[in-house]
XYZ file of C-alpha atoms in Angstrom:
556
model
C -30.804 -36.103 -134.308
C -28.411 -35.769 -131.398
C -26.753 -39.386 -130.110
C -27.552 -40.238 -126.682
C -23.670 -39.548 -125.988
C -23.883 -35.927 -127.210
C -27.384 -35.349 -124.799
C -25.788 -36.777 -122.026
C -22.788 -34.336 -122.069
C -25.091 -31.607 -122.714
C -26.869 -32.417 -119.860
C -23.765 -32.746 -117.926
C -22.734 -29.358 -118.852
C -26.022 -27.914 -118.025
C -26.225 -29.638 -114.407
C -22.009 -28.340 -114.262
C -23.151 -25.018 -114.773
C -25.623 -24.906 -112.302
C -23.971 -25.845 -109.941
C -21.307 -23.194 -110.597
C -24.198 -20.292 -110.685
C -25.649 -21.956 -107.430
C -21.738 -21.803 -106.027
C -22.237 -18.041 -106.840
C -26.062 -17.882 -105.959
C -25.053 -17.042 -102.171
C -21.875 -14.542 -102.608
C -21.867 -13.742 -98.492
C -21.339 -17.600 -97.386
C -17.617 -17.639 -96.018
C -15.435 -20.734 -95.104
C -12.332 -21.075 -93.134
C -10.761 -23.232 -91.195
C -11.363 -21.328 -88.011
C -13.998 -18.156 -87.478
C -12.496 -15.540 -84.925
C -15.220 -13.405 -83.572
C -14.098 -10.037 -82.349
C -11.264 -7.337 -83.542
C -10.074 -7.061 -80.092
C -5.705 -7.931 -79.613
C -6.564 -11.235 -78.793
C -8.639 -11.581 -82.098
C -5.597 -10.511 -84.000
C -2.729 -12.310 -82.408
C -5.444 -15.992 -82.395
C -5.762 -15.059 -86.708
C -1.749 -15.269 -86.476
C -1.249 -18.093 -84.882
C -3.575 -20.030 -86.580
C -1.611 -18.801 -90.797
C 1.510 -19.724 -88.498
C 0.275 -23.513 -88.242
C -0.892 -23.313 -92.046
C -5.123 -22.729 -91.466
C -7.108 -20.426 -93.051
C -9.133 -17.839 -90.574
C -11.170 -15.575 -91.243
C -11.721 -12.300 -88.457
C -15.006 -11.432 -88.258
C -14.771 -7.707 -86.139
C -17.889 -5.605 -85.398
C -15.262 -3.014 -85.082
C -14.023 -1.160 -87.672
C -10.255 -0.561 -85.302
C -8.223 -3.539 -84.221
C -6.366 -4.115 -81.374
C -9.297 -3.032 -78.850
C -8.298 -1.601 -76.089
C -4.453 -1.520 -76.817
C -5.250 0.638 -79.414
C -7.961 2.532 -78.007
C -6.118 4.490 -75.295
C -4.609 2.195 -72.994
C -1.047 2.587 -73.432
C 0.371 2.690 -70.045
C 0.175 -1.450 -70.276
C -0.818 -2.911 -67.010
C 2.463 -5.803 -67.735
C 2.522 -7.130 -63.992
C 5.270 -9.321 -64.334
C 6.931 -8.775 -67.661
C 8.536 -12.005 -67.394
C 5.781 -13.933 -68.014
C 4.918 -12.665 -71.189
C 5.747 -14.504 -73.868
C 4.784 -15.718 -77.534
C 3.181 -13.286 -79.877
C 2.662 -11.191 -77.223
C 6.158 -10.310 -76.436
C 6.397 -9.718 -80.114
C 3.788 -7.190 -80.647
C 5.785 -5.231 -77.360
C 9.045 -5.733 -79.693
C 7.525 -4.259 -82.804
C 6.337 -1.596 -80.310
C 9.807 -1.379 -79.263
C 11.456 -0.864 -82.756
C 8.935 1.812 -83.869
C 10.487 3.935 -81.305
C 13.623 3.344 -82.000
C 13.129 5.487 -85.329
C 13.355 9.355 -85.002
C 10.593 9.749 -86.616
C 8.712 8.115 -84.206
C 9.361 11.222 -81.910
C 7.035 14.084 -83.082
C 6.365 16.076 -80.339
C 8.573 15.194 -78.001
C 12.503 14.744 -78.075
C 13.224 11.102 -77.002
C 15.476 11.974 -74.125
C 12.820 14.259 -72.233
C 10.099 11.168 -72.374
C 11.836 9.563 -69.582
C 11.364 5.562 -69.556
C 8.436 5.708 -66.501
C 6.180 2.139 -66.990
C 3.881 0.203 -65.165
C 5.879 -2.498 -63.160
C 8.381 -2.066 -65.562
C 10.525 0.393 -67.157
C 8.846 1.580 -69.882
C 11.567 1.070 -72.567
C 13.245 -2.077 -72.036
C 16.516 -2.281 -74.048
C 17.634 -5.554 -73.155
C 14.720 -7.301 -74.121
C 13.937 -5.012 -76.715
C 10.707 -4.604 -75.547
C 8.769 -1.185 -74.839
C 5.794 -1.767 -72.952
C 4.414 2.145 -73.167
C 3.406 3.585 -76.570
C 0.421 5.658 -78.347
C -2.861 4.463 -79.692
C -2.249 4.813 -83.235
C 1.188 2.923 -83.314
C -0.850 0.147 -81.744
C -3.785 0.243 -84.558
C -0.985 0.155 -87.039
C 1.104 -2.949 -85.619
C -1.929 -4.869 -85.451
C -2.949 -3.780 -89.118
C 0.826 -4.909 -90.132
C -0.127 -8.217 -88.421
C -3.272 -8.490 -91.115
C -1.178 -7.921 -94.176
C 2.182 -9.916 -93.413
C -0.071 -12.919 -92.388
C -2.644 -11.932 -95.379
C -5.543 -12.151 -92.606
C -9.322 -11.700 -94.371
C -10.716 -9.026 -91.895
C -14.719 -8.368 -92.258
C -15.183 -5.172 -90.587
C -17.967 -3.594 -89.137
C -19.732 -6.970 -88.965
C -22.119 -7.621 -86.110
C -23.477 -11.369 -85.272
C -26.959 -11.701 -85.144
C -27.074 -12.793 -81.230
C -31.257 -14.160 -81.584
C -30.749 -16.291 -84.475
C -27.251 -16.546 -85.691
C -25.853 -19.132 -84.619
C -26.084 -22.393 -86.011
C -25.512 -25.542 -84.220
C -25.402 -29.112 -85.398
C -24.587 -31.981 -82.621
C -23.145 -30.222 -80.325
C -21.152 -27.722 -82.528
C -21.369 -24.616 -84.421
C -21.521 -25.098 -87.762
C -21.974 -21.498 -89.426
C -22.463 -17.713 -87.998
C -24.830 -15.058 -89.750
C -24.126 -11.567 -88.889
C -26.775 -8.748 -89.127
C -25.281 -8.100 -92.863
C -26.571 -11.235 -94.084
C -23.185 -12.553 -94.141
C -22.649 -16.529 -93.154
C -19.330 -17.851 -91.932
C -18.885 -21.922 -91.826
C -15.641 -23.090 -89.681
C -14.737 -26.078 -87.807
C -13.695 -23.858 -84.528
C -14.797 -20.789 -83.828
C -13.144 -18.204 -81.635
C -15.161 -15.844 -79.167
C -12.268 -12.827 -78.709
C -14.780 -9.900 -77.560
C -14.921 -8.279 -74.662
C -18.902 -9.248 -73.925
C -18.753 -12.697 -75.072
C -21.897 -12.598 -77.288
C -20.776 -15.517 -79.536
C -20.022 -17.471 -76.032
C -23.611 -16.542 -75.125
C -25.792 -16.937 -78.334
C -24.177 -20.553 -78.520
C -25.986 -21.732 -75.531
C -22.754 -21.785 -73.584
C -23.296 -20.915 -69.236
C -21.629 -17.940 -68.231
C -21.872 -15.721 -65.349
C -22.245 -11.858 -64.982
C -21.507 -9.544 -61.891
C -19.966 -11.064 -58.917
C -20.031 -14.612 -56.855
C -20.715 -14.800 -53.667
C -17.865 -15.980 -51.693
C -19.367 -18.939 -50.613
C -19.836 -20.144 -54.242
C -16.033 -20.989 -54.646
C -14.904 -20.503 -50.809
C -13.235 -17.473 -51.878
C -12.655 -14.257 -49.755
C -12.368 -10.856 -52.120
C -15.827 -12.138 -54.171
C -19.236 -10.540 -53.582
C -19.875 -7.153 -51.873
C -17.021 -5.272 -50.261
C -17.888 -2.399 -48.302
C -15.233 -1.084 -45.717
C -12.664 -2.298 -48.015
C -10.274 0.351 -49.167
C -7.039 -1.193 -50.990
C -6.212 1.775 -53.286
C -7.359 5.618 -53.270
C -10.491 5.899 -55.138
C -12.769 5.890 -51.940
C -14.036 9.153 -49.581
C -11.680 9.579 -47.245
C -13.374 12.205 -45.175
C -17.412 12.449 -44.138
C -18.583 14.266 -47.243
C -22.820 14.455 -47.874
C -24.708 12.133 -50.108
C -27.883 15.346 -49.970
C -27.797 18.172 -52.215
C -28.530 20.128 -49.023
C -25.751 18.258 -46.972
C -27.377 17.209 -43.795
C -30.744 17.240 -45.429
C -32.420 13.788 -46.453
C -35.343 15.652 -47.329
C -32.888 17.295 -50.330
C -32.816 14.384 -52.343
C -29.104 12.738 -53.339
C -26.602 14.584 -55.095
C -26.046 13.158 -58.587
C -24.137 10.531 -59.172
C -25.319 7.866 -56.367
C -27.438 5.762 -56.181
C -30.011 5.208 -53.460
C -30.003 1.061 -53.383
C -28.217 -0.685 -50.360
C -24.903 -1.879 -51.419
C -25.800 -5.474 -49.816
C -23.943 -7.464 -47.384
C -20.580 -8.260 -47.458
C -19.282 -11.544 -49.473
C -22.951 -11.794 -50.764
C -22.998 -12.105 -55.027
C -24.966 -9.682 -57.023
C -25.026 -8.527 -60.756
C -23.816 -5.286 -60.433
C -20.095 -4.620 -62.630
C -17.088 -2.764 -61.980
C -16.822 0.769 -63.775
C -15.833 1.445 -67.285
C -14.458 4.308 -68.350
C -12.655 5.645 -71.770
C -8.831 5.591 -71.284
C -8.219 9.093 -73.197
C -5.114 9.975 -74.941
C -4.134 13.846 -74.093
C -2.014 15.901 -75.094
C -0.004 19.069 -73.734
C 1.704 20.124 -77.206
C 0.056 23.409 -78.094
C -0.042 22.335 -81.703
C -1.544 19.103 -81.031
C -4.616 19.204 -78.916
C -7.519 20.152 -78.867
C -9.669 21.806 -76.325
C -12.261 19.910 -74.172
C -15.590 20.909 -75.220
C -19.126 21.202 -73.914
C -20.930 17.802 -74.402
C -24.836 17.637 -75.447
C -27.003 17.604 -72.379
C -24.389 19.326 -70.269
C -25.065 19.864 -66.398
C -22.496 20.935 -63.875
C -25.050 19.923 -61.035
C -23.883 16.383 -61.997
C -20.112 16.999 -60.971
C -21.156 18.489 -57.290
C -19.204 15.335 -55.333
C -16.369 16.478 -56.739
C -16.742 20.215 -55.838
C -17.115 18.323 -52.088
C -14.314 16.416 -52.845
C -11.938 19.500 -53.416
C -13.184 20.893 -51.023
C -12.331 18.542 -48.061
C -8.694 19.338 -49.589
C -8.163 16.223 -52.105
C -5.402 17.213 -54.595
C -4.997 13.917 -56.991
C -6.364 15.170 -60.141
C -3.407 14.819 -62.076
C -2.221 11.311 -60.444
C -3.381 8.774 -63.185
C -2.304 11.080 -66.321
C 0.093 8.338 -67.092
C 2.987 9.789 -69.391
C 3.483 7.675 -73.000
C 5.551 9.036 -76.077
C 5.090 12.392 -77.477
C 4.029 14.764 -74.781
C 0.829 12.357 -74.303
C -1.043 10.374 -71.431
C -3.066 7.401 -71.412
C -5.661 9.326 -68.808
C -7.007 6.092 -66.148
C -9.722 7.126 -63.299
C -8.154 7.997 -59.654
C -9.469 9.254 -56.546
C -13.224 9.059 -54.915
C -14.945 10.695 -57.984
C -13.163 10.360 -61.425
C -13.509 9.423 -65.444
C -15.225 5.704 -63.996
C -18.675 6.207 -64.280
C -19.910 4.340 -61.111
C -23.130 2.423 -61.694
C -24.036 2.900 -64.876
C -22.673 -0.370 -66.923
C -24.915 -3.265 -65.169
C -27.139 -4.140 -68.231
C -24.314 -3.273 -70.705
C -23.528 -7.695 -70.930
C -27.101 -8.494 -72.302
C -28.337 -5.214 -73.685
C -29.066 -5.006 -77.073
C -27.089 -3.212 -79.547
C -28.864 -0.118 -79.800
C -29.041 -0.297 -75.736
C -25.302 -0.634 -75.703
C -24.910 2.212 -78.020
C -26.757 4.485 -75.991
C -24.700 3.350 -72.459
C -22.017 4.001 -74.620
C -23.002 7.601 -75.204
C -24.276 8.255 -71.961
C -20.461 7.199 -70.733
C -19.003 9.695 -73.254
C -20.734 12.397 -71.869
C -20.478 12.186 -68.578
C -16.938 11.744 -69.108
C -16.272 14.590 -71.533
C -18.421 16.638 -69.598
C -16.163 16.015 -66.658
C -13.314 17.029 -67.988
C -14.772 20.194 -69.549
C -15.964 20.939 -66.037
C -12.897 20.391 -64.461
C -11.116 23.264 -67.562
C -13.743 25.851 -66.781
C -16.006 25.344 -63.906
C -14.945 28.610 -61.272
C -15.625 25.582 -58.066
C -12.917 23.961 -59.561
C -9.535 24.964 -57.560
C -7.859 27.568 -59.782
C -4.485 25.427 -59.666
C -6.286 22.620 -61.106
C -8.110 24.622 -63.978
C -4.721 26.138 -64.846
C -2.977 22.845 -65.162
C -6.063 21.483 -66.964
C -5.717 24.154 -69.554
C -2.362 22.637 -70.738
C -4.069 19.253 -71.753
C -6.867 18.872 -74.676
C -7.111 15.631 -76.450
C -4.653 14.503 -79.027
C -5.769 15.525 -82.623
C -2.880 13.395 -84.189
C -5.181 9.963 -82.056
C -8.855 8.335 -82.681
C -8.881 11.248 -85.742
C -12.208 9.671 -87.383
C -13.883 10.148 -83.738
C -13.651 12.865 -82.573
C -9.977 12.218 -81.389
C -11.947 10.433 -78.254
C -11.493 6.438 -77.845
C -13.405 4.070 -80.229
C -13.286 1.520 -76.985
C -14.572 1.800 -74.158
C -12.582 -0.051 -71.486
C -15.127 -2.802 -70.840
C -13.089 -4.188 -67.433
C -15.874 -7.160 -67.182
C -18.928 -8.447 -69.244
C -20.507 -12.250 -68.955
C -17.211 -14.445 -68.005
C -17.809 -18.142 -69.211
C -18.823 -21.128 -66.610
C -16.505 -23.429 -68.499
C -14.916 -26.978 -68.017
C -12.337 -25.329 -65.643
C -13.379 -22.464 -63.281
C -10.092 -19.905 -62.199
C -10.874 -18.630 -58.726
C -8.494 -16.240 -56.545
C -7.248 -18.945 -55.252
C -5.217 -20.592 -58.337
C -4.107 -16.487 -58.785
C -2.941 -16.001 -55.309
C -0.821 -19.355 -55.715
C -2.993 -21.721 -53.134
C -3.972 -24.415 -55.557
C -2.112 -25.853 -58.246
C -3.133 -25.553 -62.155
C -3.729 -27.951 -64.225
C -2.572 -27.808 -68.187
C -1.330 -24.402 -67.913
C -1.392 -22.266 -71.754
C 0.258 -19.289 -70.233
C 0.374 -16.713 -67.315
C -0.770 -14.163 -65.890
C 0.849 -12.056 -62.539
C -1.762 -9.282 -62.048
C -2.882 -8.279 -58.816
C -6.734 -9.396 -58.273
C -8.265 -5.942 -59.284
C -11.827 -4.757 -59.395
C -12.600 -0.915 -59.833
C -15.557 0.425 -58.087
C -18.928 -1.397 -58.633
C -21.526 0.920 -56.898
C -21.751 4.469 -54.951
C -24.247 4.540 -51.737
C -25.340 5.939 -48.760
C -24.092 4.940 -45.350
C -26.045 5.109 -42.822
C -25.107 7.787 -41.027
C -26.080 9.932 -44.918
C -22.811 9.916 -46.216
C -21.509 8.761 -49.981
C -19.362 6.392 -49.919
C -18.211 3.756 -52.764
C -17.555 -0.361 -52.809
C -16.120 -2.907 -54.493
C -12.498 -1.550 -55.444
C -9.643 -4.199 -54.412
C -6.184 -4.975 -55.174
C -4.361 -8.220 -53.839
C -1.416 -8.707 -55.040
C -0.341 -12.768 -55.869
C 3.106 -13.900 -53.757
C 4.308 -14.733 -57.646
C 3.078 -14.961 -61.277
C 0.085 -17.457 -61.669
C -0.327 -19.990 -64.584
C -3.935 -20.361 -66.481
C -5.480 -23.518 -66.881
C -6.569 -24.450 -70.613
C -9.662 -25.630 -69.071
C -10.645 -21.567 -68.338
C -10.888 -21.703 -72.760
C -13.017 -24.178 -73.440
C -17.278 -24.259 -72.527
C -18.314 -27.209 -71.130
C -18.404 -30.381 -73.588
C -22.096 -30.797 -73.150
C -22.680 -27.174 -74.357
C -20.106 -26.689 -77.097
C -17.399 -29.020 -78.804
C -15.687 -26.541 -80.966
C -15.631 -23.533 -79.464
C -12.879 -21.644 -77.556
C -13.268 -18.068 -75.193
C -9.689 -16.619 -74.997
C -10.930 -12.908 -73.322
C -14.722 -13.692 -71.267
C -12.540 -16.983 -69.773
C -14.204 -19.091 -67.098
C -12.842 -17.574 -63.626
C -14.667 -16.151 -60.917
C -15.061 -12.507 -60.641
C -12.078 -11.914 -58.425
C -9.694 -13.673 -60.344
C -10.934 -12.812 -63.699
C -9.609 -8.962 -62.130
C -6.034 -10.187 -62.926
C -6.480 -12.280 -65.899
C -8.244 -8.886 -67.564
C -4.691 -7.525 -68.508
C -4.278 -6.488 -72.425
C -0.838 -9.027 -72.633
C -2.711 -11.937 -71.169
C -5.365 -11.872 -73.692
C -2.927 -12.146 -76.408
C -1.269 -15.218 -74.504
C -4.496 -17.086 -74.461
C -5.576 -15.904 -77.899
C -2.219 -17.102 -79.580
C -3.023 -20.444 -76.970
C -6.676 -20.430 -78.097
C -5.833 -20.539 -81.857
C -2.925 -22.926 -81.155
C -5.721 -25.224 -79.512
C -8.243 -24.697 -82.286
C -5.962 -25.886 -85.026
C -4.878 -29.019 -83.236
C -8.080 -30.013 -82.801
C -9.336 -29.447 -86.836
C -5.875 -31.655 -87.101
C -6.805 -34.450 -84.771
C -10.710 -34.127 -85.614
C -11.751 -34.126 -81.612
C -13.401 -31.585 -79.780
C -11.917 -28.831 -77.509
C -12.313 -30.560 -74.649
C -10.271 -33.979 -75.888
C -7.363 -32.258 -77.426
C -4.398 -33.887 -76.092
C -2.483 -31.548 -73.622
C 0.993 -33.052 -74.023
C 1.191 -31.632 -78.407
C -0.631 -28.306 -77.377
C 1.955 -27.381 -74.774
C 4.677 -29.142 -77.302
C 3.619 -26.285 -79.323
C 3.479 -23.610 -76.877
C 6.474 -24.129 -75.941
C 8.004 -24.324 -79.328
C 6.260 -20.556 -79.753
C 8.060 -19.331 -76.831
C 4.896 -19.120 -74.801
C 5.533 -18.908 -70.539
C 3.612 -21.946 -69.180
C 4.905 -22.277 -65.767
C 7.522 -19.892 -63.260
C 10.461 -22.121 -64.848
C 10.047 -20.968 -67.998
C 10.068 -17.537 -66.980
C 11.850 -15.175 -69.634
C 14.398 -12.082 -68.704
């Protein structure tokens, strides 16, 4: 006979037991303190912040690369004001800074030959011990140093499930399933892509294309045509007909036949995207440009016209960084920004997106293969073209071409605090500023048309430049309470289309990821939602990180 003492601790055992199977029943349920969504720089630097003030994170990336675009090509950092950049962010430009300080850093080039050319600022800052150029791969591998000195859990390649995988319980997300099967539980979550599809699948308002100008009394919102404020428009009378002159011809490729709309009126059309390419002109490192799949040279005809009318820029955006490389941007009327092309990218699907993405690749590689061996091209140009070929030594597991695309706008949140041009250009004040940014307001090219006299012509490129460097509300983080309590948006921010073109620099989204995270532990500490965090111990933090708030706490 067992005793009723020895069955009850048998029973006890057997109940203990089960629950430690049913513990291990579901192996792919994850739980952290806070979820990041995204592998993007502002992913990374937010999973820092938040094993700085003692929380566990887990990254959740659908890409297999971190860093996103500052390690996929664009190394010629748009800084704007350098001054303003502070936190984390002016660290990852000093670890940048101390990579090149080693001689082995220099490979193909000698050190003294680079130069010390940057964007707004020299390039190699020796003061501050900054260096705000650098290549692709020495970006990758900071950010990867980030995940093992902070021992960050990265899930890569993991893809939410934007129908049905996102869970919500009063008012807050409670768990994320990605297409893997995978579930991750939090208490804040962190939306750090480029498209905002966590924003979105939580039910949170957001906005895609541009406002009209009337929806926030701005000026440089909405349609644009006539406005020229850098090169990248046709200067002289050139043809939309493949028989110039000819309506009857049909349009050249590469334009579209839809009215570009009236100016200052909204639409849902995006600014380009293109692939910032790394290049390079050491014989021993690159590689030649070759033929893409569906190949046409008909497709590149504006550019012949272009050439023709004497334009002689090709080379003016193949922005020098270490080791005999570029970071290649678009320039001129017809370039590497495919005009037109992007407008369902926000909401497609992932197999959609995949296929924009390829039909981006090859229109751009076939661009630059035409412009290496295509006998229209000016024989000066094909010469000089022969020196470059794509770095084998970057992006080696694709192809040496860019795993990102530079996606320069997707959905941007509607959130409890809406930046317009006007808080950018200085006009209103901000209110509980988490950093800075000092961009101008810049939007590439949105669409190419005909005029009406039957000429191409394209719209929607600006650049206004702010009087000084602008501070960002916390309010541009955080959805709107009714829609979400614990989620924050440090990259698809709420701001209007014009000012979201300065806020979309690679340094600011590290300053409001590193704020973002900051926020999102705070809150798990004072159990409250986003939106009721108390300002005054977030910017006590902030400020305690080194973070620029405000012009007076500008840094040299």
């Amino acid at each position: 006979m067992i005793s009723r003492f020895y069955l009850t601790c048998l029973i006890f055992l057997i109940f203990s037991c089960s629950f430690k199977d049913s513990e291990k029943v579901n192996p792919n349920t994850y739980t952290a303190d806070v979820i990041i969504y995204g592998g993007t720089s502002a992913a990374i630097i937010a999973a820092v912040q938040v094993k700085k003030m003692g929380k566990s994170v887990f990254v959740v990336s659908p890409e297999k690369h971190l860093g996103g675009l500052s390690s996929g090509g664009l190394g010629y950092t748009d800084t704007g004001d350098k001054s303003v950049i502070g936190g984390l962010a002016r660290d990852f430009y000093g670890r940048v800074y101390s990579h090149y300080q080693q001689d082995s850093a220099w490979k193909w080039q000698d050190r003294e030959e680079y130069g010390n050319k940057g964007q707004g600022t020299p390039a190699i800052d020796g003061d501050a011990r900054t260096m705000w150029i650098f290549e692709p791969h020495v970006a990758e591998q900071i950010f990867e140093d980030y995940v093992s000195e902070f021992k960050i859990e990265v899930f890569r390649d993991e893809w939410l499930d934007r129908d049905s995988g996102v869970s919500k319980e009063n008012g807050e997300i409670v768990k994320i399933r990605t297409l893997s099967g995978k579930l991750f539980e939090g208490k804040v979550f962190i939306d750090a892509t480029y498209e905002g599809d966590l924003m979105a699948s939580s039910g949170v308002s957001y906005h895609i294309g541009r406002e009209s100008n009337e929806v926030y009394g701005e000026k440089w919102n909405g349609v644009q045509v006539g406005v020229y404020q850098h090169r990248h428009y046709f200067k002289d009378s050139i043809s939309a007909y493949n028989t110039p002159g000819d309506p009857s011809s049909g349009l050249v490729a590469e334009v579209s036949d839809a009215p570009p709309g009236n100016n200052g009126t909204g639409d849902t059309r995006l600014q380009a995207y293109n692939y910032r390419m790394c290049l390079s002109r050491h014989p021993e490192n690159r590689m030649p440009f070759e033929k893409p799949p569906g190949y046409d040279p008909a497709r590149y005809e504006l550019l012949v016209r272009v050439y023709e009318a004497g334009w002689d820029e090709t080379f003016d955006k193949f922005d020098p960084i270490p080791n005999l490389k570029t970071d290649t941007n678009n320039h001129g009327p017809f370039s590497t920004d495919y005009i037109g092309k992007n407008y369902t990218y926000p909401e497609a699907s992932y197999e959609e997106r995949k296929a924009l993405l390829e039909e981006h690749t090859n229109y751009q590689k076939g661009l630059m293969y035409f412009l290496q061996n295509d006998q229209r091209v000016p024989t000066k140009v094909r010469e000089k073209m022969a020196q470059w070929g794509l770095a084998k030594d970057e992006f080696t597991d694709n192809g040496n071409w860019p795993h990102q695309i530079y996606v320069r706008e997707a959905r941007r949140m509607i959130g409890d605090y809406v930046m317009t041009e006007h808080e950018v250009l200085g006009d209103r004040e901000v209110p509980k500023p988490i950093g800075m940014g000092s961009y101008s307001l810049d939007s590439h090219n949105v669409q190419r048309f005909v005029t009406p006299g039957g000429y191409v012509q394209n719209e929607g490129d600006i650049g206004v430049h702010p009087k000084n460097p602008y501070s960002i509300s916390y309010g541009t983080l955080i959805p709107k309470k009714s829609e979400c309590k614990n989620l924050l948006v440090p990259v698809c921010v709420s701001s209007s289309h014009t000012a979201f073109g300065s806020i979309r620099m690679e340094p600011v989204f590290m300053i409001l990821g590193q704020s973002a995270a900051a926020a999102a532990v705070l809150a798990i500490n004072s159990a409250s939602a986003v939106q009721d965090l108390d300002y005054t111990e977030l910017k006590e933090v902030l400020s305690n990180e080194k973070q620029v708030l405000d012009l007076a706490g500008r840094l040299q």
